Tab-separated table of C-alpha atoms and ligand atoms in Angstrom:
chain	number	residue	atom	x	y	z
A	1	UNK	CA	-12.349	19.664	15.006
A	2	UNK	CA	-15.797	19.822	13.378
A	3	UNK	CA	-17.242	17.609	16.124
A	4	UNK	CA	-19.560	18.857	18.872
A	5	UNK	CA	-17.664	19.401	22.129
A	6	UNK	CA	-19.287	16.355	23.779
A	7	UNK	CA	-16.677	14.049	25.318
A	8	UNK	CA	-16.139	10.793	23.429
A	9	UNK	CA	-17.726	8.058	25.502
A	10	UNK	CA	-17.564	4.884	23.473
A	11	UNK	CA	-14.416	3.009	22.446
A	12	UNK	CA	-14.990	3.846	18.789
A	13	UNK	CA	-15.535	7.559	19.409
A	14	UNK	CA	-12.391	7.572	21.518
A	15	UNK	CA	-10.358	5.979	18.725
A	16	UNK	CA	-11.795	8.310	16.108
A	17	UNK	CA	-10.870	11.285	18.294
A	18	UNK	CA	-7.347	9.942	18.801
A	19	UNK	CA	-6.941	9.623	15.016
A	20	UNK	CA	-8.006	13.249	14.646
A	21	UNK	CA	-5.779	14.495	17.416
A	22	UNK	CA	-2.795	13.063	15.548
A	23	UNK	CA	-3.964	14.109	12.095
A	24	UNK	CA	-4.515	10.523	10.945
A	25	UNK	CA	-6.776	11.173	7.967
A	26	UNK	CA	-6.615	8.005	5.898
A	27	UNK	CA	-8.649	5.085	7.230
A	28	UNK	CA	-8.331	1.777	5.371
A	29	UNK	CA	-9.924	-1.452	6.443
A	30	UNK	CA	-10.906	-5.005	5.730
A	31	UNK	CA	-14.198	-5.227	7.567
A	32	UNK	CA	-15.053	-6.937	10.800
A	33	UNK	CA	-18.323	-6.962	12.656
A	34	UNK	CA	-16.870	-5.619	15.899
A	35	UNK	CA	-15.251	-2.722	14.027
A	36	UNK	CA	-18.517	-1.698	12.437
A	37	UNK	CA	-19.250	1.393	14.561
A	38	UNK	CA	-15.686	2.653	14.074
A	39	UNK	CA	-15.820	2.072	10.315
A	40	UNK	CA	-19.236	3.705	10.043
A	41	UNK	CA	-18.143	6.631	12.179
A	42	UNK	CA	-15.106	7.249	9.995
A	43	UNK	CA	-17.142	6.981	6.785
A	44	UNK	CA	-19.611	9.518	8.141
A	45	UNK	CA	-16.932	11.992	9.201
A	46	UNK	CA	-15.574	14.215	6.406
A	47	UNK	CA	-12.287	14.623	8.270
A	48	UNK	CA	-11.368	11.135	7.077
A	49	UNK	CA	-10.785	9.481	3.716
A	50	UNK	CA	-12.179	6.020	4.431
A	51	UNK	CA	-12.386	2.991	2.166
A	52	UNK	CA	-12.291	-0.820	2.193
A	53	UNK	CA	-9.359	-2.772	0.761
A	54	UNK	CA	-9.328	-6.324	-0.556
A	55	UNK	CA	-6.399	-7.468	1.576
A	56	UNK	CA	-4.772	-6.231	4.750
A	57	UNK	CA	-1.301	-6.188	3.180
A	58	UNK	CA	-2.663	-4.037	0.375
A	59	UNK	CA	-4.017	-1.610	2.981
A	60	UNK	CA	-0.623	-1.531	4.697
A	61	UNK	CA	0.965	-0.725	1.322
A	62	UNK	CA	-1.498	2.097	0.685
A	63	UNK	CA	-0.969	3.611	4.138
A	64	UNK	CA	2.809	3.313	3.715
A	65	UNK	CA	2.664	5.244	0.437
A	66	UNK	CA	0.361	7.888	1.886
A	67	UNK	CA	2.507	8.297	5.001
A	68	UNK	CA	5.645	8.801	2.918
A	69	UNK	CA	3.771	11.447	0.947
A	70	UNK	CA	2.617	13.313	4.061
A	71	UNK	CA	-0.801	11.866	4.883
A	72	UNK	CA	-1.008	9.756	8.006
A	73	UNK	CA	-3.134	6.628	7.986
A	74	UNK	CA	-4.416	3.638	9.877
A	75	UNK	CA	-5.355	0.067	8.940
A	76	UNK	CA	-8.349	-1.515	10.681
A	77	UNK	CA	-8.609	-5.301	10.625
A	78	UNK	CA	-9.513	-8.490	12.457
A	79	UNK	CA	-7.081	-10.959	14.032
A	80	UNK	CA	-7.172	-13.263	10.984
A	81	UNK	CA	-6.278	-10.311	8.772
A	82	UNK	CA	-3.323	-9.457	10.937
A	83	UNK	CA	-2.054	-13.017	10.515
A	84	UNK	CA	-1.518	-12.332	6.780
A	85	UNK	CA	0.879	-9.440	7.442
A	86	UNK	CA	4.347	-10.616	8.585
A	87	UNK	CA	5.997	-10.249	5.159
A	88	UNK	CA	4.835	-6.704	4.488
A	89	UNK	CA	5.510	-5.584	8.047
A	90	UNK	CA	9.044	-6.968	8.032
A	91	UNK	CA	10.089	-6.156	4.476
A	92	UNK	CA	8.402	-2.778	4.024
A	93	UNK	CA	7.095	-1.105	7.149
A	94	UNK	CA	9.802	-2.073	9.632
A	95	UNK	CA	12.627	-2.179	7.086
A	96	UNK	CA	11.808	1.366	5.945
A	97	UNK	CA	10.699	2.581	9.382
A	98	UNK	CA	7.284	3.897	8.427
A	99	UNK	CA	4.818	4.692	11.221
A	100	UNK	CA	1.820	2.653	10.090
A	101	UNK	CA	-0.815	2.429	12.832
A	102	UNK	CA	-2.809	-0.793	13.013
A	103	UNK	CA	-6.021	-1.401	14.917
A	104	UNK	CA	-6.950	-5.061	15.343
A	105	UNK	CA	-10.215	-6.287	16.738
A	106	UNK	CA	-9.257	-9.369	18.670
A	107	UNK	CA	-11.040	-12.601	17.885
A	108	UNK	CA	-10.026	-16.031	19.090
A	109	UNK	CA	-9.962	-15.438	22.820
A	110	UNK	CA	-12.332	-15.061	25.793
A	111	UNK	CA	-15.030	-17.370	24.557
A	112	UNK	CA	-14.068	-18.185	20.977
A	113	UNK	CA	-16.059	-21.038	19.440
A	114	UNK	CA	-13.908	-21.626	16.342
A	115	UNK	CA	-10.683	-23.592	17.059
A	116	UNK	CA	-8.890	-22.154	14.021
A	117	UNK	CA	-9.560	-18.579	15.130
A	118	UNK	CA	-8.188	-19.359	18.575
A	119	UNK	CA	-4.905	-20.642	17.125
A	120	UNK	CA	-4.571	-17.713	14.728
A	121	UNK	CA	-5.043	-15.361	17.658
A	122	UNK	CA	-2.081	-16.895	19.489
A	123	UNK	CA	0.237	-15.978	16.588
A	124	UNK	CA	-0.477	-12.251	16.746
A	125	UNK	CA	1.558	-11.021	19.708
A	126	UNK	CA	4.611	-13.209	18.950
A	127	UNK	CA	4.664	-11.809	15.400
A	128	UNK	CA	4.513	-8.234	16.695
A	129	UNK	CA	7.125	-8.937	19.368
A	130	UNK	CA	9.481	-10.596	16.878
A	131	UNK	CA	9.717	-7.319	14.943
A	132	UNK	CA	9.771	-5.032	17.934
A	133	UNK	CA	6.396	-3.541	17.050
A	134	UNK	CA	4.884	-2.037	20.165
A	135	UNK	CA	1.350	-3.189	20.862
A	136	UNK	CA	-1.157	-2.417	23.550
A	137	UNK	CA	-4.305	-4.308	24.303
A	138	UNK	CA	-7.196	-2.045	25.120
A	139	UNK	CA	-9.487	-3.654	27.699
A	140	UNK	CA	-11.085	-0.755	29.635
A	141	UNK	CA	-13.004	2.300	28.569
A	142	UNK	CA	-11.386	4.507	31.211
A	143	UNK	CA	-7.911	3.721	29.836
A	144	UNK	CA	-8.822	3.757	26.154
A	145	UNK	CA	-8.149	7.408	25.366
A	146	UNK	CA	-4.779	7.379	27.108
A	147	UNK	CA	-3.587	4.191	25.405
A	148	UNK	CA	-4.783	5.233	21.954
A	149	UNK	CA	-3.366	8.741	22.222
A	150	UNK	CA	0.032	7.705	23.563
A	151	UNK	CA	0.482	4.749	21.226
A	152	UNK	CA	-0.271	6.798	18.115
A	153	UNK	CA	1.867	9.685	19.359
A	154	UNK	CA	4.849	7.413	19.943
A	155	UNK	CA	4.474	5.738	16.544
A	156	UNK	CA	4.873	9.050	14.733
A	157	UNK	CA	7.497	10.446	17.092
A	158	UNK	CA	9.705	7.373	16.788
A	159	UNK	CA	8.849	6.491	13.159
A	160	UNK	CA	7.861	2.954	14.005
A	161	UNK	CA	4.652	1.012	13.376
A	162	UNK	CA	2.335	0.336	16.301
A	163	UNK	CA	-0.660	-1.853	16.942
A	164	UNK	CA	-3.716	-1.310	19.107
A	165	UNK	CA	-5.501	-4.544	19.961
A	166	UNK	CA	-9.160	-4.175	20.854
A	167	UNK	CA	-10.026	-6.821	23.443
A	168	UNK	CA	-13.544	-8.224	23.703
A	169	UNK	CA	-13.392	-6.799	27.242
A	170	UNK	CA	-13.539	-3.368	25.623
A	171	UNK	CA	-15.742	-3.961	22.604
A	172	UNK	CA	-18.012	-6.715	23.839
A	173	UNK	CA	-16.607	-8.891	21.069
A	174	UNK	CA	-18.687	-11.152	18.910
A	175	UNK	CA	-21.826	-12.345	20.590
B	1	UNK	CA	-4.465	2.215	-27.989
B	2	UNK	CA	-4.302	-1.530	-28.292
B	3	UNK	CA	-6.953	-3.673	-26.700
B	4	UNK	CA	-5.820	-7.193	-27.471
B	5	UNK	CA	-2.587	-9.116	-27.169
B	6	UNK	CA	-2.559	-10.505	-30.729
B	7	UNK	CA	-0.112	-8.128	-32.350
B	8	UNK	CA	2.157	-6.792	-29.646
B	9	UNK	CA	5.767	-5.953	-30.205
B	10	UNK	CA	8.047	-7.445	-27.526
B	11	UNK	CA	9.937	-4.576	-25.913
B	12	UNK	CA	12.653	-4.112	-23.306
B	13	UNK	CA	12.019	-3.031	-19.711
B	14	UNK	CA	15.330	-1.202	-19.231
B	15	UNK	CA	14.906	0.815	-22.418
B	16	UNK	CA	11.289	1.726	-21.685
B	17	UNK	CA	11.979	2.617	-18.057
B	18	UNK	CA	14.675	4.992	-19.247
B	19	UNK	CA	12.275	6.478	-21.766
B	20	UNK	CA	9.562	6.898	-19.144
B	21	UNK	CA	11.767	8.503	-16.508
B	22	UNK	CA	13.449	10.836	-19.016
B	23	UNK	CA	10.033	12.245	-19.909
B	24	UNK	CA	9.020	13.146	-16.342
B	25	UNK	CA	9.264	16.896	-15.823
B	26	UNK	CA	7.053	17.604	-12.800
B	27	UNK	CA	8.540	15.594	-9.947
B	28	UNK	CA	6.290	12.638	-10.665
B	29	UNK	CA	6.628	9.829	-8.134
B	30	UNK	CA	7.702	6.417	-9.446
B	31	UNK	CA	7.335	3.296	-7.287
B	32	UNK	CA	9.411	0.348	-8.483
B	33	UNK	CA	8.264	-3.191	-7.713
B	34	UNK	CA	10.406	-6.024	-6.378
B	35	UNK	CA	13.490	-7.088	-8.313
B	36	UNK	CA	13.863	-6.232	-11.967
B	37	UNK	CA	11.298	-3.400	-12.015
B	38	UNK	CA	13.338	-1.697	-9.303
B	39	UNK	CA	16.670	-2.476	-10.807
B	40	UNK	CA	15.868	-0.960	-14.168
B	41	UNK	CA	14.381	2.074	-12.416
B	42	UNK	CA	17.627	2.447	-10.493
B	43	UNK	CA	19.613	2.045	-13.719
B	44	UNK	CA	17.429	4.661	-15.447
B	45	UNK	CA	18.224	7.376	-12.880
B	46	UNK	CA	19.403	6.532	-9.387
B	47	UNK	CA	19.712	10.215	-8.492
B	48	UNK	CA	15.960	10.825	-8.742
B	49	UNK	CA	14.568	11.374	-5.225
B	50	UNK	CA	11.028	10.756	-6.475
B	51	UNK	CA	11.841	7.090	-7.111
B	52	UNK	CA	10.946	4.625	-4.370
B	53	UNK	CA	12.423	1.131	-4.516
B	54	UNK	CA	10.175	-1.440	-2.854
B	55	UNK	CA	12.556	-4.217	-1.913
B	56	UNK	CA	10.570	-7.059	-0.430
B	57	UNK	CA	6.797	-6.957	-0.647
B	58	UNK	CA	5.879	-8.658	-3.898
B	59	UNK	CA	2.753	-7.096	-5.412
B	60	UNK	CA	2.670	-3.898	-3.397
B	61	UNK	CA	4.087	-1.372	-5.882
B	62	UNK	CA	0.602	-0.361	-7.051
B	63	UNK	CA	-0.897	-0.056	-3.541
B	64	UNK	CA	2.071	2.037	-2.362
B	65	UNK	CA	1.708	4.254	-5.439
B	66	UNK	CA	-2.025	4.537	-4.765
B	67	UNK	CA	-1.288	5.797	-1.251
B	68	UNK	CA	1.096	8.417	-2.588
B	69	UNK	CA	-1.483	9.474	-5.175
B	70	UNK	CA	-4.248	9.847	-2.577
B	71	UNK	CA	-2.005	11.869	-0.277
B	72	UNK	CA	-0.939	14.203	-3.105
B	73	UNK	CA	-3.689	14.585	-5.703
B	74	UNK	CA	-1.676	17.136	-7.687
B	75	UNK	CA	1.308	14.855	-8.230
B	76	UNK	CA	1.281	12.208	-10.956
B	77	UNK	CA	2.313	8.805	-9.656
B	78	UNK	CA	3.545	5.730	-11.521
B	79	UNK	CA	3.843	2.150	-10.285
B	80	UNK	CA	6.174	-0.155	-12.222
B	81	UNK	CA	5.242	-3.769	-11.519
B	82	UNK	CA	6.067	-7.214	-12.893
B	83	UNK	CA	3.237	-9.422	-14.136
B	84	UNK	CA	4.011	-12.101	-11.555
B	85	UNK	CA	3.890	-9.532	-8.792
B	86	UNK	CA	0.618	-8.010	-9.935
B	87	UNK	CA	-0.932	-11.480	-10.144
B	88	UNK	CA	-0.347	-11.749	-6.418
B	89	UNK	CA	-2.408	-8.659	-5.700
B	90	UNK	CA	-4.986	-8.445	-8.514
B	91	UNK	CA	-7.657	-7.171	-6.133
B	92	UNK	CA	-5.791	-3.882	-5.850
B	93	UNK	CA	-7.053	-3.045	-9.346
B	94	UNK	CA	-10.598	-2.979	-7.965
B	95	UNK	CA	-9.524	-0.835	-5.022
B	96	UNK	CA	-7.795	1.620	-7.360
B	97	UNK	CA	-10.830	1.738	-9.641
B	98	UNK	CA	-13.265	2.055	-6.735
B	99	UNK	CA	-11.430	5.090	-5.408
B	100	UNK	CA	-11.087	6.568	-8.900
B	101	UNK	CA	-7.477	7.549	-8.273
B	102	UNK	CA	-7.123	10.129	-11.081
B	103	UNK	CA	-3.387	10.737	-10.837
B	104	UNK	CA	-2.191	7.131	-10.841
B	105	UNK	CA	-0.738	5.035	-13.655
B	106	UNK	CA	0.242	1.373	-13.218
B	107	UNK	CA	2.762	0.028	-15.751
B	108	UNK	CA	2.839	-3.771	-15.959
B	109	UNK	CA	5.986	-5.395	-17.365
B	110	UNK	CA	4.633	-8.662	-18.761
B	111	UNK	CA	7.316	-11.237	-19.565
B	112	UNK	CA	5.064	-14.171	-18.675
B	113	UNK	CA	7.693	-15.474	-16.259
B	114	UNK	CA	9.101	-15.030	-12.791
B	115	UNK	CA	12.348	-13.906	-14.347
B	116	UNK	CA	14.284	-13.166	-11.219
B	117	UNK	CA	13.657	-16.481	-9.509
B	118	UNK	CA	14.776	-18.551	-12.478
B	119	UNK	CA	12.401	-17.780	-15.313
B	120	UNK	CA	9.558	-20.128	-14.376
B	121	UNK	CA	6.390	-19.495	-16.400
B	122	UNK	CA	3.457	-17.888	-14.602
B	123	UNK	CA	0.076	-19.607	-14.419
B	124	UNK	CA	-1.273	-16.597	-16.317
B	125	UNK	CA	0.985	-17.300	-19.277
B	126	UNK	CA	-0.044	-20.937	-19.324
B	127	UNK	CA	-3.717	-19.995	-19.232
B	128	UNK	CA	-3.502	-17.062	-21.647
B	129	UNK	CA	-4.658	-14.541	-19.035
B	130	UNK	CA	-4.864	-10.975	-20.378
B	131	UNK	CA	-3.846	-8.570	-17.615
B	132	UNK	CA	-5.151	-5.497	-19.402
B	133	UNK	CA	-8.526	-7.187	-19.815
B	134	UNK	CA	-8.512	-7.934	-16.080
B	135	UNK	CA	-7.791	-4.280	-15.348
B	136	UNK	CA	-10.683	-3.180	-17.542
B	137	UNK	CA	-13.003	-5.715	-16.005
B	138	UNK	CA	-11.904	-4.405	-12.598
B	139	UNK	CA	-13.147	-0.959	-13.568
B	140	UNK	CA	-9.998	0.710	-14.905
B	141	UNK	CA	-11.398	1.984	-18.193
B	142	UNK	CA	-8.136	3.562	-19.274
B	143	UNK	CA	-6.205	0.299	-19.502
B	144	UNK	CA	-4.411	-0.612	-22.723
B	145	UNK	CA	-1.572	-2.627	-24.162
B	146	UNK	CA	1.299	-0.671	-25.687
B	147	UNK	CA	1.810	-2.253	-29.106
B	148	UNK	CA	5.225	-0.677	-29.619
B	149	UNK	CA	7.532	2.019	-28.265
B	150	UNK	CA	5.646	4.857	-29.931
B	151	UNK	CA	2.376	3.689	-28.425
B	152	UNK	CA	4.049	3.370	-25.018
B	153	UNK	CA	5.096	7.023	-25.276
B	154	UNK	CA	1.568	8.004	-26.269
B	155	UNK	CA	0.027	6.104	-23.361
B	156	UNK	CA	2.453	7.689	-20.889
B	157	UNK	CA	1.597	11.111	-22.329
B	158	UNK	CA	-2.077	10.311	-21.828
B	159	UNK	CA	-1.415	9.262	-18.226
B	160	UNK	CA	0.368	12.550	-17.606
B	161	UNK	CA	-2.327	14.708	-19.172
B	162	UNK	CA	-5.692	13.092	-18.459
B	163	UNK	CA	-7.631	11.730	-15.517
B	164	UNK	CA	-7.054	8.077	-14.656
B	165	UNK	CA	-6.585	5.670	-13.132
B	166	UNK	CA	-4.516	4.382	-16.034
B	167	UNK	CA	-2.872	1.027	-16.657
B	168	UNK	CA	-0.347	0.291	-19.395
B	169	UNK	CA	0.485	-3.311	-20.268
B	170	UNK	CA	3.814	-3.957	-21.943
B	171	UNK	CA	5.030	-7.273	-23.349
B	172	UNK	CA	8.732	-7.462	-22.584
B	173	UNK	CA	11.623	-9.816	-23.289
B	174	UNK	CA	13.252	-11.949	-20.605
B	175	UNK	CA	16.324	-9.803	-20.012
B	176	UNK	CA	17.159	-9.436	-16.307
B	177	UNK	CA	17.456	-6.003	-14.727
B	178	UNK	CA	20.583	-4.168	-15.847
B	179	UNK	CA	21.858	-3.023	-12.442
B	180	UNK	CA	20.992	-3.801	-8.866
B	181	UNK	CA	19.787	-1.259	-6.336
B	182	UNK	CA	21.591	-0.625	-3.095
B	183	UNK	CA	19.857	-2.475	-0.270
B	184	UNK	CA	19.192	0.488	1.959
B	185	UNK	CA	15.470	0.788	2.697
B	186	UNK	CA	15.757	3.543	5.290
B	187	UNK	CA	17.729	5.750	2.925
B	188	UNK	CA	15.203	5.063	0.141
B	189	UNK	CA	12.343	6.074	2.426
B	190	UNK	CA	14.127	9.200	3.621
B	191	UNK	CA	15.098	10.477	0.203
B	192	UNK	CA	11.643	9.697	-1.179
B	193	UNK	CA	9.962	11.559	1.691
B	194	UNK	CA	12.213	14.559	1.174
B	195	UNK	CA	11.311	14.588	-2.513
B	196	UNK	CA	7.593	14.236	-1.740
B	197	UNK	CA	7.804	17.240	0.592
B	198	UNK	CA	8.708	19.478	-2.360
B	199	UNK	CA	5.786	21.024	-4.221
B	200	UNK	CA	4.793	19.706	-7.637
C	1	LIG	C1	5.329	-13.123	-1.184
C	1	LIG	C2	6.529	-13.520	-1.950
C	1	LIG	N1	6.554	-14.692	-2.603
C	1	LIG	C3	7.625	-15.024	-3.345
C	1	LIG	C4	8.712	-14.193	-3.405
C	1	LIG	C5	9.938	-14.584	-4.237
C	1	LIG	N2	9.976	-13.754	-5.450
C	1	LIG	C6	10.703	-12.619	-5.504
C	1	LIG	S1	10.605	-11.864	-6.966
C	1	LIG	C7	9.620	-13.077	-7.595
C	1	LIG	C8	9.157	-13.052	-9.026
C	1	LIG	C9	8.725	-11.698	-9.514
C	1	LIG	O1	8.120	-11.885	-10.775
C	1	LIG	P1	7.651	-10.637	-11.633
C	1	LIG	O2	6.975	-9.654	-10.789
C	1	LIG	O3	6.897	-11.146	-12.815
C	1	LIG	O4	9.021	-9.961	-12.103
C	1	LIG	P2	10.202	-10.549	-13.001
C	1	LIG	O5	11.115	-11.301	-12.082
C	1	LIG	O6	9.633	-11.413	-14.077
C	1	LIG	O7	10.884	-9.334	-13.524
C	1	LIG	C10	9.344	-14.047	-6.629
C	1	LIG	C11	8.510	-15.244	-6.862
C	1	LIG	C12	8.649	-12.971	-2.683
C	1	LIG	N3	9.630	-12.081	-2.664
C	1	LIG	N4	7.543	-12.661	-1.982
């Protein structure tokens, strides 16, 4: 929109562009180091209303309200933040069929040093699967635009939440 | 506007919800929190499309209302939340204050108990926690206790006419909700979305 016509060539530019292409204007987050360039990019871009929340479930509530009132939104979080969400996803988002888009930076795999994080990470996909929430793990830059675009498109077309998982293979993860 | 809890009249949630909803003339959105807050909203006017009944996510009435308010800055938005529920999500007061959500008013029904699960006292009652003071300390300057019904009306009028965010604390009795909502979340979402698509 008000971006230069340069093709997006990092994972975070690709995601930001996918948000724009689907008119996702509200960006809420609980921060994570890996997400930093995406968060900073959204803050710097006047297309988006971007702010931090104190809890991930609060952010899901805010995006649910905004979506019902006509403004699409996304929640950015880390794996541990996702693990706090089953109640709100089941009782609000899935029960009401609201297309809340989640982006999770994946910690706890591919070289994790903290045992707790590794266990938390193993809960994420079973939780999503148990509610029928479609999720795609983004591992490669050349596939990133396609996966982000199609996942977000389907969420709004089918009125169902969706989750994009950012693998350390894509982001480099935590060093 | 009353700043302390010393001299508050104990009121009734069903009666005040009815009073609040009857005074809404501009398609204001009202988000009802889990259980009794919802049920008295339903009893007040179940035909109102601008009501959203949040059935399961304790503590999320105010965040949902905040999202509605951000999406539609011209519409006034109310959240009706129990004290026990708000205690679960106190940080949302900081988020609301940080974003300076002008068109949002959170009403807190403070009975000091988890009425719907058997009337157990909250830790906040035992400790003497003042929810309005927490809201102010979180940055919501327009936060006040309603000392009686007339002051409740005045605070609602202020929330409708001036920039917020606003928070109104109300000490209520322990009466359960008067009616129960249907349990039909998809229909609630659909009718609320249809109502939100109409101009203010
Ligand atoms: C996360 C979560 N924990 C516990 C419950 C069970 N629960 C449902 S309503 C409720 C009490 C609500 O208290 P309050 O908001 O003060 O309203 P009141 O019942 O007093 O009207 C509880 C504990 C729940 N639904 N969700």
